[in-house]
Coordinates of C-alpha atoms in Angstrom, one line a residue:
M1 CA 52.8 57.9 62.0
G2 CA 49.4 56.6 60.8
L3 CA 48.8 53.3 58.9
E4 CA 47.2 53.8 55.3
K5 CA 43.8 52.2 55.2
P6 CA 43.1 49.5 52.5
D7 CA 40.9 51.0 49.7
V8 CA 38.0 48.3 50.6
Q9 CA 35.5 50.1 47.9
R10 CA 37.9 50.2 45.2
G11 CA 39.0 46.5 45.7
S12 CA 35.0 45.8 45.9
K13 CA 34.7 47.4 42.6
A14 CA 37.7 45.6 40.8
D15 CA 36.2 42.3 41.9
T16 CA 32.8 43.1 40.6
E17 CA 33.8 44.1 36.9
P18 CA 34.9 40.6 36.0
K19 CA 31.9 39.2 37.3
L20 CA 29.7 41.6 35.1
S21 CA 31.7 40.8 32.0
S22 CA 31.0 37.0 32.9
I23 CA 27.6 37.3 33.1
F24 CA 27.2 39.7 29.6
A25 CA 29.5 36.8 27.5
K26 CA 26.7 33.8 29.0
S27 CA 24.0 35.6 28.2
F28 CA 25.4 36.8 24.3
L29 CA 25.9 33.6 24.0
A30 CA 22.7 31.8 25.2
A31 CA 21.1 34.5 22.7
A32 CA 23.2 33.6 19.9
L33 CA 22.1 30.1 20.6
L34 CA 18.5 30.7 20.8
S35 CA 18.6 32.3 17.7
G36 CA 20.5 29.9 16.1
L37 CA 17.9 27.3 16.9
I38 CA 15.3 29.6 15.8
V39 CA 16.4 30.4 12.7
A40 CA 17.4 26.4 12.1
G41 CA 13.8 25.7 12.8
A42 CA 12.7 28.1 10.5
F43 CA 14.5 26.7 7.6
Y44 CA 13.7 22.8 8.4
T45 CA 9.4 23.6 8.8
S46 CA 10.1 25.9 5.4
G47 CA 10.9 22.7 3.6
N48 CA 14.5 24.2 2.7
T49 CA 16.5 21.6 0.9
L50 CA 19.5 22.2 3.1
F51 CA 17.7 20.4 5.7
A52 CA 15.7 18.4 3.8
A53 CA 18.2 16.3 1.7
Y54 CA 18.8 14.3 5.1
S55 CA 15.7 13.3 5.8
G56 CA 14.6 11.6 2.6
D57 CA 15.1 8.0 1.6
S58 CA 18.5 6.9 0.9
V59 CA 18.8 3.5 -0.9
S60 CA 22.2 2.7 -2.5
D61 CA 22.7 1.7 -6.0
S62 CA 23.3 -1.8 -5.0
D63 CA 20.0 -1.7 -3.4
R64 CA 18.1 -0.2 -6.0
N65 CA 19.8 -3.1 -8.8
A66 CA 18.7 -6.1 -6.5
R67 CA 15.2 -4.2 -6.0
A68 CA 14.9 -4.2 -9.7
E69 CA 16.3 -7.9 -10.5
A70 CA 13.9 -9.4 -8.0
F71 CA 11.0 -7.7 -9.4
N72 CA 11.7 -8.6 -13.0
S73 CA 12.5 -12.3 -11.9
M74 CA 9.0 -12.8 -10.0
Q75 CA 6.3 -14.3 -12.2
F76 CA 3.8 -13.7 -9.4
L77 CA 2.8 -13.1 -6.2
Q78 CA 0.5 -15.4 -4.7
I79 CA -1.6 -13.0 -2.5
S80 CA -4.7 -13.9 0.1
K81 CA -8.0 -13.9 -1.1
V82 CA -10.7 -12.3 1.5
E83 CA -12.9 -15.0 3.0
A84 CA -16.7 -15.2 2.9
N85 CA -17.6 -13.9 5.7
D86 CA -14.9 -10.9 5.9
I87 CA -16.5 -9.7 2.2
P88 CA -19.1 -6.8 3.4
A89 CA -16.9 -5.4 6.0
A90 CA -14.1 -5.6 3.4
I91 CA -16.1 -4.0 0.8
D92 CA -17.3 -1.4 3.7
A93 CA -13.5 -0.4 4.1
M94 CA -12.8 0.5 0.0
H95 CA -14.4 4.1 0.5
L96 CA -16.8 3.3 -2.3
S97 CA -19.7 5.3 -3.9
P98 CA -22.9 3.8 -3.0
A99 CA -23.6 2.9 -6.5
N100 CA -19.7 1.3 -6.8
R101 CA -20.4 -0.8 -3.8
I102 CA -23.7 -2.4 -5.0
E103 CA -21.9 -3.0 -8.6
I104 CA -18.5 -4.6 -6.9
T105 CA -20.8 -6.5 -4.5
R106 CA -22.9 -8.0 -7.3
E107 CA -20.1 -8.8 -9.6
V108 CA -18.3 -10.7 -6.5
E109 CA -20.9 -12.3 -5.5
A110 CA -21.6 -13.6 -9.0
S111 CA -18.0 -14.6 -9.1
R112 CA -18.3 -16.5 -6.1
S113 CA -21.3 -18.6 -7.4
T114 CA -19.4 -19.1 -10.7
Q115 CA -16.5 -20.5 -8.7
S116 CA -18.8 -22.5 -6.4
A117 CA -20.4 -24.2 -9.6
D118 CA -17.1 -24.9 -11.1
S119 CA -15.6 -26.7 -7.9
H120 CA -18.8 -28.9 -7.6
A121 CA -19.0 -29.9 -11.3
S122 CA -15.1 -30.8 -11.2
S123 CA -15.8 -32.8 -7.9
P124 CA -14.9 -36.6 -7.7
A125 CA -18.6 -37.0 -6.6
A126 CA -20.2 -35.3 -9.7
S127 CA -18.0 -37.2 -11.7
R128 CA -19.4 -40.1 -10.6
E129 CA -23.2 -38.9 -10.8
L130 CA -22.3 -38.2 -14.7
A131 CA -20.7 -41.2 -15.4
K132 CA -23.8 -43.3 -13.9
P133 CA -25.8 -45.1 -17.1
D134 CA -29.5 -43.8 -17.7
A135 CA -31.7 -46.8 -16.5
R136 CA -34.4 -45.4 -18.2
P137 CA -35.9 -46.9 -21.8
V138 CA -34.4 -45.2 -24.9
Q139 CA -37.9 -43.6 -26.1
E140 CA -38.6 -42.2 -22.7
V141 CA -35.4 -40.2 -22.4
A142 CA -36.1 -38.9 -25.9
D143 CA -39.5 -38.0 -25.2
H144 CA -38.2 -35.7 -22.8
V145 CA -35.6 -34.0 -25.1
A146 CA -37.4 -31.1 -26.7
P147 CA -36.8 -30.7 -30.6
A148 CA -34.3 -28.2 -31.4
S149 CA -34.2 -26.1 -34.7
S150 CA -31.4 -25.6 -36.9
A151 CA -30.9 -21.8 -35.6
A152 CA -31.1 -23.0 -31.7
L153 CA -28.3 -25.7 -32.1
A154 CA -26.2 -22.8 -33.6
A155 CA -26.6 -20.2 -31.3
P156 CA -24.1 -20.5 -28.6
A157 CA -25.2 -20.5 -24.8
P158 CA -25.2 -17.0 -22.9
A159 CA -22.1 -16.6 -20.8
A160 CA -22.3 -16.9 -17.4
A161 CA -21.9 -13.6 -15.4
G162 CA -18.7 -13.5 -13.8
A163 CA -17.1 -16.4 -16.1
S164 CA -13.5 -16.5 -16.7
G165 CA -14.1 -16.6 -20.2
D166 CA -15.0 -13.1 -20.3
G167 CA -12.1 -11.4 -18.3
S168 CA -14.8 -10.4 -15.8
R169 CA -14.2 -13.1 -12.7
L170 CA -13.5 -11.1 -9.6
T171 CA -11.8 -11.9 -6.7
L172 CA -11.5 -9.4 -3.1
A173 CA -7.9 -10.0 -2.1
W174 CA -6.2 -8.4 0.9
V175 CA -3.2 -6.5 0.1
R176 CA -0.8 -4.4 2.3
L177 CA 1.3 -1.3 1.2
W178 CA 3.9 0.2 3.0
D179 CA 7.2 2.6 3.1
T180 CA 10.1 0.0 2.8
D181 CA 12.7 3.1 3.6
V182 CA 12.5 6.3 5.7
E183 CA 8.3 7.6 6.0
D184 CA 9.2 10.8 4.3
G185 CA 5.3 11.1 2.8
D186 CA 5.9 9.2 -0.5
V187 CA 2.2 8.7 -1.9
V188 CA 1.1 5.8 -4.5
R189 CA -1.8 5.1 -6.2
I190 CA -3.0 1.1 -6.7
E191 CA -5.6 0.2 -9.7
S192 CA -7.2 -3.0 -10.0
A193 CA -10.3 -4.2 -11.9
G194 CA -11.7 -0.4 -12.1
Y195 CA -11.0 0.3 -8.4
S196 CA -8.3 3.2 -7.2
R197 CA -7.1 4.1 -4.2
T198 CA -4.2 6.8 -3.1
V199 CA -2.1 5.9 -0.3
T200 CA 0.4 7.9 1.6
L201 CA 3.1 5.3 2.5
T202 CA 4.1 4.7 6.3
N203 CA 6.4 1.9 7.6
H204 CA 3.5 0.8 9.3
G205 CA 1.5 0.3 6.2
V206 CA -2.4 0.0 5.5
T207 CA -4.2 -2.9 4.7
F208 CA -7.6 -3.1 2.8
A209 CA -9.3 -5.1 -0.1
V210 CA -8.8 -5.0 -3.7
P211 CA -11.0 -6.3 -6.5
V212 CA -8.4 -8.9 -8.4
P213 CA -9.4 -9.5 -12.2
A214 CA -9.5 -12.6 -14.2
S215 CA -5.9 -11.0 -15.8
G216 CA -4.1 -11.1 -12.5
Q217 CA -3.2 -7.8 -12.7
I218 CA -2.6 -4.5 -10.3
R219 CA -0.8 -1.1 -11.0
I220 CA 0.8 0.7 -8.9
T221 CA 1.6 4.7 -9.9
G222 CA 4.0 6.6 -8.4
L223 CA 2.2 9.9 -7.4
R224 CA 4.3 11.7 -5.1
D225 CA 8.7 11.9 -3.8
G226 CA 7.9 12.9 -0.3
D227 CA 11.4 14.0 0.4
G228 CA 13.6 12.7 -2.1
G229 CA 15.6 9.6 -2.7
G230 CA 12.6 8.1 -5.1
I231 CA 9.1 6.3 -3.8
T232 CA 9.8 3.4 -1.8
V233 CA 7.1 0.8 -1.5
G234 CA 6.6 -2.6 -0.8
L235 CA 3.4 -4.6 -1.2
A236 CA 2.5 -7.7 1.0
S237 CA -0.5 -10.2 1.1
G238 CA -0.8 -12.6 3.9
A239 CA 2.9 -14.6 4.4
A240 CA 3.9 -13.0 0.4
Q241 CA 5.5 -9.7 0.1
A242 CA 7.0 -7.8 -3.2
V243 CA 9.7 -4.6 -2.4
L244 CA 9.0 -3.2 -5.6
P245 CA 11.8 -1.1 -7.6
V246 CA 12.2 2.7 -6.6
M247 CA 9.7 4.6 -8.3
S248 CA 9.8 8.1 -9.6
V249 CA 6.8 10.3 -10.0
G250 CA 4.8 9.2 -12.8
Q251 CA 6.0 5.6 -13.2
V252 CA 3.7 2.6 -13.6
L253 CA 4.7 -0.6 -12.3
T254 CA 2.7 -3.7 -13.2
L255 CA 2.2 -6.4 -10.6
N256 CA 1.1 -10.1 -11.6
V257 CA -0.8 -11.9 -8.8
R258 CA -2.7 -14.9 -8.0
T259 CA -5.4 -15.6 -5.1
R260 CA -4.8 -18.4 -2.8

């Protein structure tokens, strides 16, 4: 009577089959996961709204109302003017054509000259000088006054270039535009005194100079609503800032400003 030998080969085969099944299952899961990631990436990069809906601005109704109320109640925004020694660099950064650069430089310089003359005329020293009596004899003073015809007396004096009376006085001022919510590609255009610039908004923002007219009005137009939720833009200058109402494409807001 002999002992029956165990079937070593059969046992080895039985142990191998579960291992192979486990490997195949893991490979299938890995392939399915990879396929899912590829499909999701394709949807996202193609701009499919299924994913884009979660990447746009999300401003609550209460915040929208608060922004609109704050803007409507604001009389003006005090913005910082460009100092004299910074004017050339500021104009260089405005991306102007050579002809427009020359024109705005001329207008700004004329405005600065007018403002300087006005400031001198209103100074206490100038007032005291004007108040001094003329010590010369009356006849001597009269000899220095040319006789004027009635036509000359009736003709108005020409206005100085850049005088505030004709609304042409310009002041360069710094502004910063930024996206107050999600940085999703919102685009606006800023317009002031004939100058316009298109800006793609970021959370960090972009700072540049704009000419401010005597009326003190700057216009902001919504051009593109990135990934939805409205165009969320803020305007700042120095320590002052204004968070504008959430805008739609084509909407125009007029901001009243004053330079300091």
